[in-house]
Coordinates of C-alpha atoms and ligand atoms in Angstrom, one line a residue:
X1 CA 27.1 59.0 -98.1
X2 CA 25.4 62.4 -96.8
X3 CA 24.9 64.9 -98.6
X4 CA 27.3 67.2 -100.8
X5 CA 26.2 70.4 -101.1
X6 CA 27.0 71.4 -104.9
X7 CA 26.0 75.6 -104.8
X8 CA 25.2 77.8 -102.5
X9 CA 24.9 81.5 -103.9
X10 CA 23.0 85.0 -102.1
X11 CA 21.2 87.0 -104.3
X12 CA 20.6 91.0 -102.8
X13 CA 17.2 92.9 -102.7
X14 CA 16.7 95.8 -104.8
X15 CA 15.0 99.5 -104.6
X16 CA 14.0 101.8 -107.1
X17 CA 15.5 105.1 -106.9
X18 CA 13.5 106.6 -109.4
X19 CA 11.7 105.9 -112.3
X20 CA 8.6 102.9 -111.4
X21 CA 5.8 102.7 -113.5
X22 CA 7.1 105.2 -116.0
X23 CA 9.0 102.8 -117.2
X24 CA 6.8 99.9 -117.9
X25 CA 6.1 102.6 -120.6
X26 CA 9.9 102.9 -121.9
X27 CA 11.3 105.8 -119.7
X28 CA 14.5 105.2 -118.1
X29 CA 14.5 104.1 -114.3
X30 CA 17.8 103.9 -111.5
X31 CA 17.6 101.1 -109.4
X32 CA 20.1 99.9 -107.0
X33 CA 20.5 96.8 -105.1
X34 CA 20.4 96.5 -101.5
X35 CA 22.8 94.2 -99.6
X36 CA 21.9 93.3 -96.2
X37 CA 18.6 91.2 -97.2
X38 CA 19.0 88.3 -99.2
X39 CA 17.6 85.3 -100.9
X40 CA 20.0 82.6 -100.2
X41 CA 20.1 79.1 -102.2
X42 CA 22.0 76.1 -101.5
X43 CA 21.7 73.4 -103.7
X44 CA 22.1 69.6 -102.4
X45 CA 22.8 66.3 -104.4
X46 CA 21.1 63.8 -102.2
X47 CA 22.7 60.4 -102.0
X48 CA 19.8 58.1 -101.9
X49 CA 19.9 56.4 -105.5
X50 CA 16.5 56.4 -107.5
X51 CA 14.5 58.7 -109.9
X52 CA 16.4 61.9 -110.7
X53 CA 14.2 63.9 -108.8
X54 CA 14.6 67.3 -107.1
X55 CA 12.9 68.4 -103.9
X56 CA 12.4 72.2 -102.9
X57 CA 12.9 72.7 -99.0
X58 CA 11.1 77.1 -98.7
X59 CA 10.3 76.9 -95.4
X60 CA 8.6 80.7 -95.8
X61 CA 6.2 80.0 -98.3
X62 CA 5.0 76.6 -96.0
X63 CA 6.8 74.2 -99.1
X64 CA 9.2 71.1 -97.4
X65 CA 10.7 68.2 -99.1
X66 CA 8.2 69.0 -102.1
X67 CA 9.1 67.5 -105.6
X68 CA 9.4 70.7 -107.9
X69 CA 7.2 68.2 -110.5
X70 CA 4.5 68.3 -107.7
X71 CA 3.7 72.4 -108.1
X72 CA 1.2 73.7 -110.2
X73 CA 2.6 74.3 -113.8
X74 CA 2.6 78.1 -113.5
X75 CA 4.3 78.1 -109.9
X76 CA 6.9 80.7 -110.0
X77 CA 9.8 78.1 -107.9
X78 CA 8.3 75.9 -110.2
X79 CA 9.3 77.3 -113.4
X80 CA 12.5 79.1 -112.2
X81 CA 13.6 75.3 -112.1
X82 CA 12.4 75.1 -115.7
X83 CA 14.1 78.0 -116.6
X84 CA 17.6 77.2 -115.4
X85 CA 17.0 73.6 -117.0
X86 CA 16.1 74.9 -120.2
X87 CA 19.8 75.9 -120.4
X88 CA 21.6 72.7 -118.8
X89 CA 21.5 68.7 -118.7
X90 CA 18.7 67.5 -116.6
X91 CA 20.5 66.1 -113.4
X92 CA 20.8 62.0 -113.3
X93 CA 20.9 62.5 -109.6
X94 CA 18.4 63.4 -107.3
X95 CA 18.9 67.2 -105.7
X96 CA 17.2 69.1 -102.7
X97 CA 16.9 73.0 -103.4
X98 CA 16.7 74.5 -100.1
X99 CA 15.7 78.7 -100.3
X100 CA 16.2 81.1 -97.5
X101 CA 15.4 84.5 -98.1
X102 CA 15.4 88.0 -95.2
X103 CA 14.1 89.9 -97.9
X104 CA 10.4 91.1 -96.7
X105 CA 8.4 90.1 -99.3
X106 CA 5.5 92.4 -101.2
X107 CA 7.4 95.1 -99.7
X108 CA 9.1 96.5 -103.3
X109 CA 12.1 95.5 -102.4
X110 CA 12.5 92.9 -105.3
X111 CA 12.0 89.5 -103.2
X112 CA 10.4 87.4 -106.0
X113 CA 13.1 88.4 -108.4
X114 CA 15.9 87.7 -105.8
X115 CA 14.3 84.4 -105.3
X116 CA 14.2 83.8 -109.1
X117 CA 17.9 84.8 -109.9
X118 CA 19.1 82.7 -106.7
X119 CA 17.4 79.5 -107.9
X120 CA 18.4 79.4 -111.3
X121 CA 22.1 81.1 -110.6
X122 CA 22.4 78.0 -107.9
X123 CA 20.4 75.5 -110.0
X124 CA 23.1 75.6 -112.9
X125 CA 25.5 76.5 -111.1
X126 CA 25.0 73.5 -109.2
X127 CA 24.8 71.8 -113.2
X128 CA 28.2 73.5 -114.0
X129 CA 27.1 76.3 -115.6
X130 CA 28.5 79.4 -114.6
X131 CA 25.5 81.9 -116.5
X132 CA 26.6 85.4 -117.0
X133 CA 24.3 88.0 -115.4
X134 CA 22.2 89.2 -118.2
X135 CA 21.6 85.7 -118.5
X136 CA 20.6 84.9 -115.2
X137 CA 18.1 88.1 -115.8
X138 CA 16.5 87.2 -119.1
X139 CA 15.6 83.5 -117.6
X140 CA 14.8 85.1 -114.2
X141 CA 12.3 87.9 -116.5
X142 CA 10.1 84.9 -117.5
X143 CA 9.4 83.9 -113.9
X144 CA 8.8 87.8 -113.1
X145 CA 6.3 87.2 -115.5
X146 CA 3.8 85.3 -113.7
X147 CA 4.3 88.0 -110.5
X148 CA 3.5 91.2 -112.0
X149 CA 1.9 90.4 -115.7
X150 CA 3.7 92.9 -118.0
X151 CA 6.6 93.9 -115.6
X152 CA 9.6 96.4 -116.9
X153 CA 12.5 93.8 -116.1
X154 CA 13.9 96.0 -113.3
X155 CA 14.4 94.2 -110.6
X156 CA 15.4 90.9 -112.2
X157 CA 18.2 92.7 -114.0
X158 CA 19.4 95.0 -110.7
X159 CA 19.3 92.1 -108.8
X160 CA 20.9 89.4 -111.2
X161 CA 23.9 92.3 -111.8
X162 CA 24.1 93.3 -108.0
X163 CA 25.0 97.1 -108.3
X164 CA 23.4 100.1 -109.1
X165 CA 21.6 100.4 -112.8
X166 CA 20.4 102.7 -115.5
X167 CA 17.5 100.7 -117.2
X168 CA 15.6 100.9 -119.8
X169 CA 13.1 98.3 -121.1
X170 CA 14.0 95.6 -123.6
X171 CA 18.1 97.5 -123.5
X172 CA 21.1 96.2 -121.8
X173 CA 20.9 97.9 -118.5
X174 CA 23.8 100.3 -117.7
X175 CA 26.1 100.9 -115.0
X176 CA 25.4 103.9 -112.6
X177 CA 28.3 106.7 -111.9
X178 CA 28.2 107.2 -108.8
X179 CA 30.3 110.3 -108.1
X180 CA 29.7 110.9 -104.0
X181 CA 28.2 109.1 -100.8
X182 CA 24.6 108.8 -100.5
X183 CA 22.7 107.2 -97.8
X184 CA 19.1 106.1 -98.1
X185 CA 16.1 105.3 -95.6
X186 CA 14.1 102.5 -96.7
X187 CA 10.6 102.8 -94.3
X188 CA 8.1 100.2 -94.7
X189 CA 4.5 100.6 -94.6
X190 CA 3.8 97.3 -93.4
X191 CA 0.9 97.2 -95.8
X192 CA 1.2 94.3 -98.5
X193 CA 0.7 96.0 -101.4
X194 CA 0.5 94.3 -105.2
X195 CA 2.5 95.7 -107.8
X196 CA 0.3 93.9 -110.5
X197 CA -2.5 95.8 -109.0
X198 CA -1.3 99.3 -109.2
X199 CA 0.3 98.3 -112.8
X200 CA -2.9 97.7 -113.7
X201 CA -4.5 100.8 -112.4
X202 CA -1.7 103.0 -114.2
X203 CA -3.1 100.9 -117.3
X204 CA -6.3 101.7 -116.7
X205 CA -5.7 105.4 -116.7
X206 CA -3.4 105.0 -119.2
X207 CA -6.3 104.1 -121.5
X208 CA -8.6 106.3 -120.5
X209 CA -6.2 109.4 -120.8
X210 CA -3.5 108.1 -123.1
X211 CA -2.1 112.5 -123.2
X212 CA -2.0 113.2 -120.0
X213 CA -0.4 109.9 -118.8
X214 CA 1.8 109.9 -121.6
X215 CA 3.1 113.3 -120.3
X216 CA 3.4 112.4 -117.0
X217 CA 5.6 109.6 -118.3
X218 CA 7.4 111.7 -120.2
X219 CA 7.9 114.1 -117.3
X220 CA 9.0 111.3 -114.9
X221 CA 11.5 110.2 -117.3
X222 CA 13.5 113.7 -118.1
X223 CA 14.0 113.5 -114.0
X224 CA 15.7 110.1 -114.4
X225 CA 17.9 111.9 -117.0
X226 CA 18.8 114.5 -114.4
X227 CA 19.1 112.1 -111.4
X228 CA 21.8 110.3 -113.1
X229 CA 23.4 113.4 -113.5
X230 CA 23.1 114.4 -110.2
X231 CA 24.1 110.6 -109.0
X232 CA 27.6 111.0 -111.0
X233 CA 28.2 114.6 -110.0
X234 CA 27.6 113.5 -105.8
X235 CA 25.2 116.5 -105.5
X236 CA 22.4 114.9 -102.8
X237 CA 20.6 118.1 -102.5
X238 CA 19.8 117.8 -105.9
X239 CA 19.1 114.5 -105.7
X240 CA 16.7 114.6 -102.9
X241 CA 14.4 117.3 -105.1
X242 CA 14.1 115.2 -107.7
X243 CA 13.0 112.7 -105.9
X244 CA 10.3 114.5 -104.2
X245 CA 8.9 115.6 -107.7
X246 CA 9.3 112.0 -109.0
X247 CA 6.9 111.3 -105.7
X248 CA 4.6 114.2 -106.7
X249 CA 4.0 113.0 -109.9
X250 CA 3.3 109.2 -109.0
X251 CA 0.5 110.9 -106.6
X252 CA -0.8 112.0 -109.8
X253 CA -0.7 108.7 -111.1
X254 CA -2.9 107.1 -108.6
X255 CA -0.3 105.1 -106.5
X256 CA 0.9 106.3 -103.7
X257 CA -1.2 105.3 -100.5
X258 CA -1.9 107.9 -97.0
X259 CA 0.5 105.7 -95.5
X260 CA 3.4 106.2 -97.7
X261 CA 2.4 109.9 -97.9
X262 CA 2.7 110.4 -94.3
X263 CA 6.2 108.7 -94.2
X264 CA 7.5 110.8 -97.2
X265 CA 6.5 114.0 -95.4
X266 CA 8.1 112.5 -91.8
X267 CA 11.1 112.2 -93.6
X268 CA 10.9 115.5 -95.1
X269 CA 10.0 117.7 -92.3
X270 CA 12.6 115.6 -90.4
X271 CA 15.6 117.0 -92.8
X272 CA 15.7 114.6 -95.6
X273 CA 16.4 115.7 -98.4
X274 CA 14.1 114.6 -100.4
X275 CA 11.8 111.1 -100.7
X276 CA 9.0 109.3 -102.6
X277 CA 7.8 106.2 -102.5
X278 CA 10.1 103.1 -104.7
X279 CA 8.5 100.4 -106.3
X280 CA 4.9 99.3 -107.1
X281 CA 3.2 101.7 -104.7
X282 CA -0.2 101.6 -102.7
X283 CA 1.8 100.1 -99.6
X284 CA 5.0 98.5 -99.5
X285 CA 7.9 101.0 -98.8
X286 CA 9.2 104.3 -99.1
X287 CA 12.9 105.6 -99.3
X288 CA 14.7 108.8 -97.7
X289 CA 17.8 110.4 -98.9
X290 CA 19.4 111.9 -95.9
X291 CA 21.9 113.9 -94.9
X292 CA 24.6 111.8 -92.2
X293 CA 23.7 114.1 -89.2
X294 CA 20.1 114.1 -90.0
X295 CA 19.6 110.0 -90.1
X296 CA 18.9 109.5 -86.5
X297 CA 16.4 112.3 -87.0
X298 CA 14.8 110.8 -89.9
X299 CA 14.6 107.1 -88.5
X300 CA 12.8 108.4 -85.4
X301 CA 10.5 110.6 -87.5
X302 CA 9.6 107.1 -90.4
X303 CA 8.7 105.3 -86.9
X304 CA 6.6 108.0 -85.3
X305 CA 4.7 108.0 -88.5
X306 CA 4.1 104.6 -88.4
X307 CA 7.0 102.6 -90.5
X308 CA 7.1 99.2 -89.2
X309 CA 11.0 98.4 -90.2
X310 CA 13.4 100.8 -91.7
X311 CA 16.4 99.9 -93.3
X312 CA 19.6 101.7 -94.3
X313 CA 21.6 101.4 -97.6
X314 CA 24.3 103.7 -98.8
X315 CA 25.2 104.0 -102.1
X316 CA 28.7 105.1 -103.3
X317 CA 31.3 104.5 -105.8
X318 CA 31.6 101.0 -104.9
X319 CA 28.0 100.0 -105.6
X320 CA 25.3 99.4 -103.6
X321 CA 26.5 98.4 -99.6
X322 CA 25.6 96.4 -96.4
X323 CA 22.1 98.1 -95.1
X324 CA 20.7 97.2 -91.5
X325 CA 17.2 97.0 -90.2
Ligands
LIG1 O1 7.0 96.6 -106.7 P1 8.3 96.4 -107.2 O2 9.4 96.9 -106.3 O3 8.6 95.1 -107.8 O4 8.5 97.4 -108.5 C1 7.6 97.5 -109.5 C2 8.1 98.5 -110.5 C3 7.1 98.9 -111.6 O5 7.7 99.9 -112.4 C4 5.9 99.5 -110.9 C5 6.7 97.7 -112.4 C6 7.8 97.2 -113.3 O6 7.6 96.1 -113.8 O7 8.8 97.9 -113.6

């Protein structure tokens, strides 16, 4: 008997369009997912006979044929597995969890959470559970946990629903209108940077000037409210200045990096119309909403100013869709 494969399910990666770190404080943030990079997970029943056990096969973070009992308790792979078995039958069979994942990861664009929705959607899955995706994203949340500390719940929810999302912490996240064609530059940095790191610096100056934070917060959120608007009403021009304010302000806030500066104003002075950096900040990437005729421009500009990759995503009416490197 070989072996049968019982799941095999792709998760997408995610940006933030607007709206990071603000809302670990309860603003609103628009995130969107991005197709193109994925975590995949294929799930095996192995036909030896013998203990029940299941073996994890993530050939990028250096783990092969490793018994998920054999990682440290607080292992995020480790308690993914946990999670999805919280809500199914153990397995009397042994199984071989093999991940796969072309989503760059501590580059913002949601890789741990992709991971976490992919290996519990394919775990019970696999278990003959078919988990709905706010589901998928409350067990995936408690994996997030161990990543980033206090995190908002915004990538595990855009990525566990797969298309573009009006959040808000601790709500049921809500679809995006979007009324036009929008195409975005991701450009990476290169530099790993640690979203529980710059959360923590945000903290930090959040308790040593609760006002001031508090209204840059505040101030980050009304442009979320007016992004959406600008989303549903397909006005980019629009779009694109909001975003440059929404990247003013998280300069103010301590976490953008002279890297990700120098690609936002590339993109800029290269006809975007408008950019910031998405995600965690000090590194990681930066997106670009660009006119069509201006994205050759704008590519060229992110690698002259030193992007390593650059990837492209549009966003429309149908959700998020395929993105290149
Ligand atoms: O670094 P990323 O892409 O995982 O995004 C983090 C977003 C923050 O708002 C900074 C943190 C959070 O938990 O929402």
């Amino acid at each position: 008997m070989r072996e049968t494969l019982l799941a095999h399910v792709q998760v997408p990666g995610k940006v933030i369009l607007m709206g990071e770190h603000a809302v670990v404080y309860g603003q609103p943030a628009l995130a969107i997912p991005v197709f193109g990079v994925e975590a995949h997970v294929r799930v095996w029943r192995l036909p030896q006979e013998g203990p029940p056990d299941i073996s994890l096969d993530a050939p990028q973070v250096q783990l092969e044929g490793v018994s998920v009992s054999a990682l440290p308790a607080e292992h995020p792979l480790r308690v993914a597995v946990e999670q999805a078995l919280s809500v199914t039958q153990k397995p009397p069979f042994p199984l071989r969890i093999e991940i796969v994942s072309t989503i760059p990861m501590a580059a913002g664009l949601g890789s741990s959470a992709a991971v976490a929705v992919a290996v519990i959607r394919g775990l019970t899955l696999a278990l003959g559970h078919r988990l709905s995706p706010s589901e998928v994203s409350g067990l995936a949340y408690e994996v997030e946990k161990i990543h980033h500390g206090t995190p908002s719940g915004v990538d595990n929810t855009t990525v566990a629903y797969a298309r573009p999302v009006y959040f808000r912490r601790g709500r049921s996240p809500e679809p995006l209108e979007v009324g036009g064609v929008f195409l975005l530059l991701i450009g990476d940095t290169g530099i790993p940077a640690s979203t529980r790191e710059t959360v923590g610096r945000v903290r930090e100056g959040w308790l040593q000037d609760r006002e001031s934070y508090e209204a840059r917060f505040q101030a980050i959120g009304a442009l979320v409210e007016e992004a959406r608007q600008a989303l549903a009403q397909g006005d980019a021009p629009r779009l694109g200045r909001l975003m440059s304010e929404n990247h003013r302000l998280l300069q103010e806030l301590g976490v953008s990096h002279p890297a990700l500066d120098a690609l936002v104003n590339a993109a800029r002075s290269a006809g975007a119309w408008g950019a910031k950096l998405s995600g965690g900040g000090g590194g990681g990437n930066m997106i670009a909403l660009v006119p069509q005729d201006r994205e050759e421009a704008v590519r060229q500009s992110l690698v002259r100013a030193g992007a390593l990759r650059v990837w492209r995503t549009v966003l429309s009416s149908e959700g998020g869709r395929r993105s290149t490197p």
